[in-house]
Short mmCIF file of C-alpha atoms and ligand atoms in Angstrom, two decimals:
data_model
loop_
_atom_site.label_atom_id
_atom_site.label_comp_id
_atom_site.label_asym_id
_atom_site.label_seq_id
_atom_site.Cartn_x
_atom_site.Cartn_y
_atom_site.Cartn_z
CA MET A 1 11.33 -8.87 10.30
CA ALA A 2 13.32 -11.94 9.34
CA ASP A 3 12.82 -11.78 5.60
CA THR A 4 12.98 -8.01 5.08
CA ILE A 5 13.49 -7.22 1.41
CA ILE A 6 13.36 -3.40 1.60
CA GLU A 7 14.30 -1.19 4.52
CA VAL A 8 13.87 2.55 4.29
CA SER A 9 15.37 4.73 7.04
CA GLN A 10 14.94 8.47 7.52
CA LEU A 11 14.47 8.84 3.78
CA THR A 12 14.12 12.49 2.78
CA LYS A 13 13.82 14.39 -0.49
CA HIS A 14 13.93 18.16 -0.88
CA PHE A 15 13.15 19.93 -4.13
CA LYS A 16 14.47 23.49 -4.09
CA GLY A 17 13.45 24.22 -0.53
CA LYS A 18 10.29 22.11 -0.66
CA THR A 19 10.20 18.89 1.35
CA ALA A 20 8.47 16.19 -0.74
CA VAL A 21 9.38 13.28 1.57
CA HIS A 22 10.42 13.74 5.18
CA LYS A 23 12.27 11.06 7.20
CA ALA A 24 10.28 8.07 5.97
CA ASP A 25 10.91 4.83 7.85
CA PHE A 26 9.46 1.41 7.00
CA LYS A 27 10.31 -2.19 6.21
CA ILE A 28 8.76 -4.47 3.66
CA ALA A 29 8.99 -8.25 3.99
CA LYS A 30 9.42 -10.58 1.04
CA GLY A 31 6.10 -11.53 -0.54
CA GLU A 32 4.11 -8.59 0.83
CA ILE A 33 1.91 -6.23 -1.14
CA PHE A 34 2.82 -2.90 0.41
CA GLY A 35 0.12 -0.26 -0.11
CA LEU A 36 1.14 3.39 0.06
CA VAL A 37 -1.84 5.70 0.40
CA GLY A 38 -1.78 9.48 0.24
CA GLN A 39 -3.54 12.44 -1.33
CA ASN A 40 -2.31 14.24 -4.43
CA GLY A 41 1.05 15.79 -3.65
CA ALA A 42 1.61 13.63 -0.53
CA GLY A 43 4.95 12.44 -1.91
CA LYS A 44 4.03 8.94 -3.16
CA SER A 45 5.73 9.16 -6.56
CA THR A 46 8.80 10.83 -5.05
CA LEU A 47 9.15 8.06 -2.47
CA LEU A 48 8.68 5.32 -5.06
CA LYS A 49 11.15 6.96 -7.46
CA MET A 50 13.79 6.96 -4.74
CA ILE A 51 13.21 3.27 -3.99
CA GLY A 52 13.29 2.51 -7.71
CA GLY A 53 16.58 4.38 -8.12
CA LEU A 54 15.17 7.03 -10.49
CA ILE A 55 16.07 9.96 -8.23
CA TYR A 56 18.58 10.40 -5.42
CA PRO A 57 17.44 10.93 -1.85
CA THR A 58 18.54 14.17 -0.19
CA SER A 59 19.32 12.11 2.91
CA GLY A 60 18.48 8.80 4.54
CA GLU A 61 19.04 5.26 3.41
CA ILE A 62 17.40 2.52 1.37
CA LYS A 63 18.50 -1.05 1.92
CA LEU A 64 17.58 -3.69 -0.62
CA PHE A 65 18.18 -7.32 0.23
CA ASP A 66 20.07 -6.09 3.29
CA ARG A 67 22.53 -3.96 1.32
CA ALA A 68 22.55 -0.17 1.23
CA MET A 69 21.73 1.22 -2.20
CA ASN A 70 24.22 3.40 -3.99
CA ASN A 71 25.26 4.08 -7.58
CA ASN A 72 26.80 0.68 -8.03
CA HIS A 73 24.10 -1.29 -6.36
CA PRO A 74 23.61 -4.41 -8.47
CA TYR A 75 20.10 -5.00 -7.12
CA PHE A 76 18.46 -2.10 -8.94
CA GLU A 77 17.99 -4.58 -11.74
CA ARG A 78 15.81 -6.67 -9.52
CA ILE A 79 13.17 -3.93 -9.32
CA GLY A 80 10.48 -3.46 -11.97
CA LEU A 81 8.96 0.03 -12.16
CA LEU A 82 5.74 1.53 -13.45
CA ILE A 83 5.77 5.14 -12.36
CA GLU A 84 3.58 7.95 -13.70
CA ASN A 85 3.72 6.95 -17.34
CA ALA A 86 4.86 3.73 -18.83
CA GLY A 87 7.20 5.22 -21.48
CA LEU A 88 5.70 3.07 -24.22
CA PHE A 89 6.28 3.74 -27.91
CA PRO A 90 2.87 4.65 -29.35
CA TYR A 91 3.62 3.66 -32.94
CA TYR A 92 4.73 0.13 -32.03
CA ASN A 93 2.57 -2.79 -31.00
CA ALA A 94 2.84 -4.60 -27.67
CA TYR A 95 5.32 -7.22 -28.83
CA GLU A 96 7.57 -4.62 -30.48
CA ASN A 97 7.54 -2.44 -27.37
CA LEU A 98 8.63 -5.33 -25.16
CA ASP A 99 11.20 -6.43 -27.73
CA LEU A 100 12.90 -3.01 -27.52
CA ILE A 101 13.02 -3.23 -23.74
CA SER A 102 14.36 -6.80 -23.91
CA ILE A 103 17.18 -5.62 -26.18
CA LEU A 104 18.04 -2.92 -23.62
CA TYR A 105 18.20 -5.64 -20.98
CA GLY A 106 20.47 -7.65 -23.27
CA LEU A 107 18.17 -10.65 -23.13
CA THR A 108 18.70 -13.69 -25.29
CA ASN A 109 15.78 -15.91 -26.21
CA ARG A 110 13.63 -12.79 -26.33
CA GLU A 111 10.64 -14.19 -28.16
CA ARG A 112 9.85 -16.88 -25.62
CA HIS A 113 10.30 -14.49 -22.71
CA ILE A 114 8.12 -11.75 -24.24
CA LYS A 115 5.34 -14.18 -25.05
CA ARG A 116 5.42 -15.49 -21.51
CA VAL A 117 5.24 -11.97 -20.05
CA LEU A 118 2.40 -10.97 -22.39
CA GLN A 119 0.50 -14.06 -21.38
CA LEU A 120 1.10 -13.28 -17.72
CA VAL A 121 -0.55 -9.85 -18.07
CA GLY A 122 -3.32 -11.13 -20.33
CA LEU A 123 -2.30 -9.52 -23.64
CA ASP A 124 -2.26 -11.32 -26.98
CA ALA A 125 1.23 -11.57 -28.52
CA SER A 126 -0.22 -11.80 -32.02
CA ASN A 127 -2.23 -8.56 -31.66
CA LYS A 128 -0.66 -6.05 -34.07
CA THR A 129 -2.62 -3.03 -32.80
CA LYS A 130 -0.38 -0.04 -32.23
CA VAL A 131 -0.20 1.10 -28.63
CA ARG A 132 -1.60 4.55 -29.54
CA ASN A 133 -4.90 2.79 -30.22
CA TYR A 134 -4.94 0.88 -26.94
CA SER A 135 -7.51 1.45 -24.21
CA MET A 136 -6.23 2.75 -20.85
CA GLY A 137 -6.59 -0.74 -19.39
CA MET A 138 -4.52 -2.35 -22.13
CA LYS A 139 -1.84 0.35 -21.84
CA GLN A 140 -1.67 -0.29 -18.14
CA ARG A 141 -1.27 -4.03 -18.69
CA LEU A 142 1.48 -3.39 -21.19
CA GLY A 143 3.14 -0.98 -18.76
CA ILE A 144 3.14 -3.74 -16.15
CA ALA A 145 4.46 -6.20 -18.76
CA ALA A 146 7.30 -3.76 -19.53
CA SER A 147 8.20 -3.62 -15.84
CA LEU A 148 8.28 -7.44 -15.74
CA ILE A 149 10.75 -7.89 -18.61
CA GLY A 150 13.75 -7.89 -16.27
CA SER A 151 12.12 -10.68 -14.15
CA PRO A 152 12.13 -8.49 -11.04
CA ASP A 153 11.82 -9.65 -7.42
CA ILE A 154 10.14 -6.36 -6.54
CA LEU A 155 7.52 -4.54 -8.59
CA ILE A 156 6.74 -0.87 -7.95
CA LEU A 157 3.39 0.29 -9.33
CA ASP A 158 2.54 3.96 -8.90
CA GLU A 159 -1.26 4.40 -9.03
CA PRO A 160 -1.79 1.56 -11.51
CA ILE A 161 -5.58 1.91 -11.50
CA ASN A 162 -5.71 5.64 -12.22
CA GLY A 163 -8.12 6.40 -15.02
CA LEU A 164 -9.44 2.84 -15.34
CA ASP A 165 -13.12 1.89 -15.39
CA PRO A 166 -14.49 -0.56 -12.77
CA GLN A 167 -13.83 -3.59 -14.95
CA GLY A 168 -10.29 -2.41 -15.72
CA ILE A 169 -9.71 -1.84 -12.02
CA SER A 170 -10.82 -5.33 -11.09
CA GLU A 171 -8.68 -6.86 -13.86
CA ILE A 172 -5.55 -5.01 -12.72
CA ARG A 173 -6.33 -5.97 -9.13
CA LYS A 174 -6.48 -9.63 -10.14
CA LEU A 175 -3.25 -9.28 -12.10
CA ILE A 176 -1.50 -7.79 -9.05
CA LEU A 177 -2.66 -10.68 -6.87
CA ASP A 178 -1.59 -13.23 -9.53
CA LEU A 179 1.87 -11.65 -9.85
CA ASN A 180 2.23 -11.64 -6.09
CA LYS A 181 1.42 -15.37 -6.04
CA THR A 182 4.41 -15.96 -8.33
CA GLY A 183 6.58 -14.65 -5.47
CA ILE A 184 7.01 -11.00 -6.50
CA THR A 185 6.96 -8.44 -3.68
CA ILE A 186 4.80 -5.50 -4.76
CA ILE A 187 4.68 -1.86 -3.74
CA ILE A 188 1.56 -0.10 -4.93
CA SER A 189 0.34 3.44 -4.38
CA SER A 190 -3.13 4.92 -4.52
CA HIS A 191 -5.10 7.80 -3.10
CA ILE A 192 -7.96 5.42 -2.24
CA LEU A 193 -7.43 3.29 0.87
CA GLU A 194 -10.55 1.22 0.15
CA GLU A 195 -9.09 0.16 -3.19
CA LEU A 196 -5.70 -0.70 -1.70
CA SER A 197 -7.41 -2.75 0.97
CA LYS A 198 -8.52 -5.23 -1.69
CA VAL A 199 -4.94 -6.24 -2.44
CA ALA A 200 -2.43 -4.91 0.09
CA THR A 201 -1.12 -6.88 3.06
CA GLN A 202 0.68 -3.94 4.64
CA TYR A 203 -0.20 -0.23 4.59
CA ALA A 204 1.50 3.09 5.06
CA ILE A 205 -0.31 6.40 5.09
CA LEU A 206 1.79 9.20 3.62
CA HIS A 207 0.70 12.73 4.43
CA GLN A 208 2.59 15.87 3.48
CA GLY A 209 5.71 13.81 2.94
CA GLU A 210 5.56 11.94 6.24
CA ILE A 211 4.60 8.35 6.98
CA ILE A 212 1.98 8.92 9.64
CA GLU A 213 0.87 5.28 9.98
CA ASN A 214 2.16 1.86 9.08
CA HIS A 215 -0.14 -1.12 9.64
CA SER A 216 -0.51 -4.75 8.78
CA ARG A 217 -3.78 -5.64 7.06
CA GLU A 218 -5.16 -7.09 10.32
CA GLN A 219 -4.28 -3.95 12.28
CA LEU A 220 -5.91 -1.71 9.69
CA LEU A 221 -9.11 -3.71 9.55
CA LEU A 222 -9.22 -3.79 13.34
CA GLN A 223 -9.03 0.02 13.35
CA CYS A 224 -12.17 0.16 11.22
CA GLU A 225 -14.06 -2.79 12.68
CA ASP A 226 -17.37 -1.97 14.36
CA ARG A 227 -16.61 -1.39 17.99
CA ILE A 228 -17.94 0.06 21.20
CA GLU A 229 -15.53 2.48 22.84
CA ILE A 230 -15.85 2.46 26.62
CA GLU A 231 -14.20 4.99 28.88
CA VAL A 232 -14.21 4.20 32.58
CA GLU A 233 -12.42 5.16 35.77
CA LYS A 234 -10.52 1.88 36.02
CA VAL A 235 -10.25 -0.40 33.03
CA SER A 236 -9.12 -3.50 34.94
CA SER A 237 -12.37 -3.77 36.91
CA ALA A 238 -14.44 -3.00 33.80
CA VAL A 239 -12.80 -5.82 31.84
CA SER A 240 -13.65 -8.48 34.40
CA ILE A 241 -17.28 -7.35 34.36
CA LEU A 242 -17.38 -7.39 30.56
CA GLU A 243 -16.07 -10.95 30.59
CA GLU A 244 -17.93 -12.40 33.54
CA GLN A 245 -21.27 -10.58 33.42
CA LEU A 246 -21.66 -9.94 29.70
CA ASN A 247 -19.64 -12.80 28.18
CA ILE A 248 -17.61 -10.39 26.05
CA ASN A 249 -14.27 -11.84 24.97
CA HIS A 250 -13.38 -9.85 21.86
CA TYR A 251 -12.01 -6.62 23.31
CA LYS A 252 -8.83 -4.59 23.41
CA VAL A 253 -7.54 -2.51 26.28
CA ILE A 254 -6.33 0.80 24.84
CA SER A 255 -5.26 2.56 28.04
CA ASP A 256 -5.95 2.36 31.76
CA ARG A 257 -9.24 4.18 31.12
CA ILE A 258 -10.30 3.00 27.66
CA VAL A 259 -11.33 -0.41 26.31
CA TYR A 260 -12.71 -1.25 22.86
CA VAL A 261 -15.27 -4.04 22.44
CA TYR A 262 -15.58 -5.58 18.98
CA ASN A 263 -18.44 -7.33 17.20
CA SER A 264 -20.75 -7.07 20.15
CA HIS A 265 -24.51 -6.95 19.75
CA ILE A 266 -25.01 -5.88 23.30
CA GLU A 267 -26.75 -2.53 23.68
CA ASN A 268 -24.77 0.38 25.12
CA GLN A 269 -27.38 0.85 27.86
CA HIS A 270 -26.93 -2.72 28.98
CA ILE A 271 -23.15 -2.31 29.19
CA ILE A 272 -23.47 0.91 31.17
CA LYS A 273 -25.98 -0.70 33.55
CA SER A 274 -23.75 -3.72 34.25
CA LEU A 275 -20.67 -1.60 34.82
CA VAL A 276 -22.42 0.87 37.11
CA GLU A 277 -24.21 -1.86 39.09
CA ASN A 278 -20.84 -3.45 39.71
CA GLY A 279 -19.35 -0.24 41.02
CA VAL A 280 -17.40 0.93 37.94
CA SER A 281 -17.63 4.61 37.22
CA VAL A 282 -18.43 5.08 33.51
CA HIS A 283 -17.45 8.20 31.55
CA SER A 284 -18.76 7.23 28.14
CA VAL A 285 -19.88 4.31 25.99
CA THR A 286 -20.06 5.03 22.24
CA LYS A 287 -20.61 2.96 19.13
CA HIS A 288 -17.97 3.46 16.47
CA LYS A 289 -18.40 2.59 12.82
CA GLN A 290 -16.05 3.84 10.14
CA SER A 291 -15.30 3.08 6.50
CA LEU A 292 -11.67 2.82 5.43
CA GLU A 293 -12.01 6.12 3.58
CA GLN A 294 -13.43 7.87 6.64
CA TYR A 295 -10.59 6.40 8.66
CA PHE A 296 -8.01 7.65 6.14
CA LEU A 297 -9.52 11.14 6.02
CA ALA A 298 -9.71 11.30 9.80
CA ARG A 299 -6.07 10.30 10.07
CA ILE A 300 -4.79 12.86 7.61
CA GLY A 301 -7.18 15.51 8.93
CA SER A 302 -6.04 14.92 12.47
CA GLU A 303 -2.41 15.44 11.53
CA GLY A 304 -3.37 18.93 10.26
CA GLY A 305 -1.03 21.79 9.32
CA SER A 306 1.55 22.15 6.63
CA ARG A 307 5.31 22.30 6.84
CA ASP A 308 5.63 24.94 4.09
N1 ATP B 1 10.83 17.37 -9.72
C1 ATP B 1 10.22 18.10 -8.82
N2 ATP B 1 10.57 19.39 -8.61
C2 ATP B 1 9.95 20.15 -7.66
N3 ATP B 1 8.97 19.70 -6.88
C3 ATP B 1 8.56 18.44 -7.05
C4 ATP B 1 9.16 17.57 -8.01
N4 ATP B 1 8.55 16.36 -7.94
C5 ATP B 1 7.61 16.47 -6.98
N5 ATP B 1 7.61 17.70 -6.44
C6 ATP B 1 6.74 18.17 -5.35
O1 ATP B 1 6.82 17.25 -4.28
C7 ATP B 1 5.55 17.03 -3.70
C8 ATP B 1 5.21 15.55 -3.76
O2 ATP B 1 4.97 15.19 -5.13
P1 ATP B 1 4.66 13.72 -5.60
O3 ATP B 1 4.55 13.76 -7.07
O4 ATP B 1 5.67 12.81 -5.01
O5 ATP B 1 3.25 13.46 -4.92
P2 ATP B 1 2.21 12.29 -5.20
O6 ATP B 1 1.78 11.80 -3.86
O7 ATP B 1 2.80 11.31 -6.13
O8 ATP B 1 1.00 13.06 -5.87
P3 ATP B 1 -0.06 12.57 -6.99
O9 ATP B 1 -1.11 11.78 -6.25
O10 ATP B 1 -0.61 13.85 -7.51
O11 ATP B 1 0.68 11.76 -8.00
C9 ATP B 1 4.57 17.91 -4.46
O12 ATP B 1 4.40 19.09 -3.76
C10 ATP B 1 5.28 18.18 -5.77
O13 ATP B 1 4.90 19.42 -6.30
MG1 MG B 2 2.22 10.63 -8.00
#
């Protein structure tokens, strides 16, 4: 990947004998929205905390902007974090909260910067309401605003839609897409693949601490696209019949016995008949339709077992 911004290799975290993250490997290119999906306890927050520099890995390496991270890594400052809870001061309003963070960052010209960030996340700088009286959605916006104060290149959002109602979810989704358009690379976690699919351009499935899949958006959608799975004796002869006799062009050869046909309205019986009439021995022809959630559950189910 030419413009890799984050590279994680063999990243592992043990907590007192328990493995929370085990040998994670992935790369994230500049400008991506990287979606990390996993069930409760899969290791999402632990992985994101290591990338954000909040906890040390037990082993493995994180490279940011092509440089290995360590204590003195100057690029930590280029990451904005919203992990688990936003650490907001409940008795201050939005502006005051961001002002405190700006002071910690040593920013000059704070007022202009804070107003710009508040506008970016859709909060009103003149609103004097204390954060303790905010709705979940507003708190989440302010949490994202807080993570933007340092003008990061990378934004890490750990389950940013947790606890939000459908309107709140769609607003945060739009905000994530808008921030990404300004050039920020985003890492976002969720336990709902369907939700991630509305924003993410790259996906990793984390299960019991291990990255069990890593897909581009196109690859993921292809996995779940309606398809007919055909198992035959010899795929090469089947493919020429699919093309020449049935005019099927959208297919993928999976192995020397299996081919997937996408977006075809041709009946299974018709496919079987054509193949058999042309001397191809057919083992099975099945229609396959799967939602992203079914796909996710099948993937983590199929990995089975526990390391503990
Ligand atoms: N500080 C810690 N000390 C001991 N064990 C921990 C610690 N932090 C996390 N763990 C364990 O590591 C595993 C992964 O936890 P983690 O919080 O990373 O999962 P998660 O995917 O973020 O889950 P959730 O969806 O519930 O937020 C869990 O079994 C958890 O109990
Ligand atoms: Mg978590």
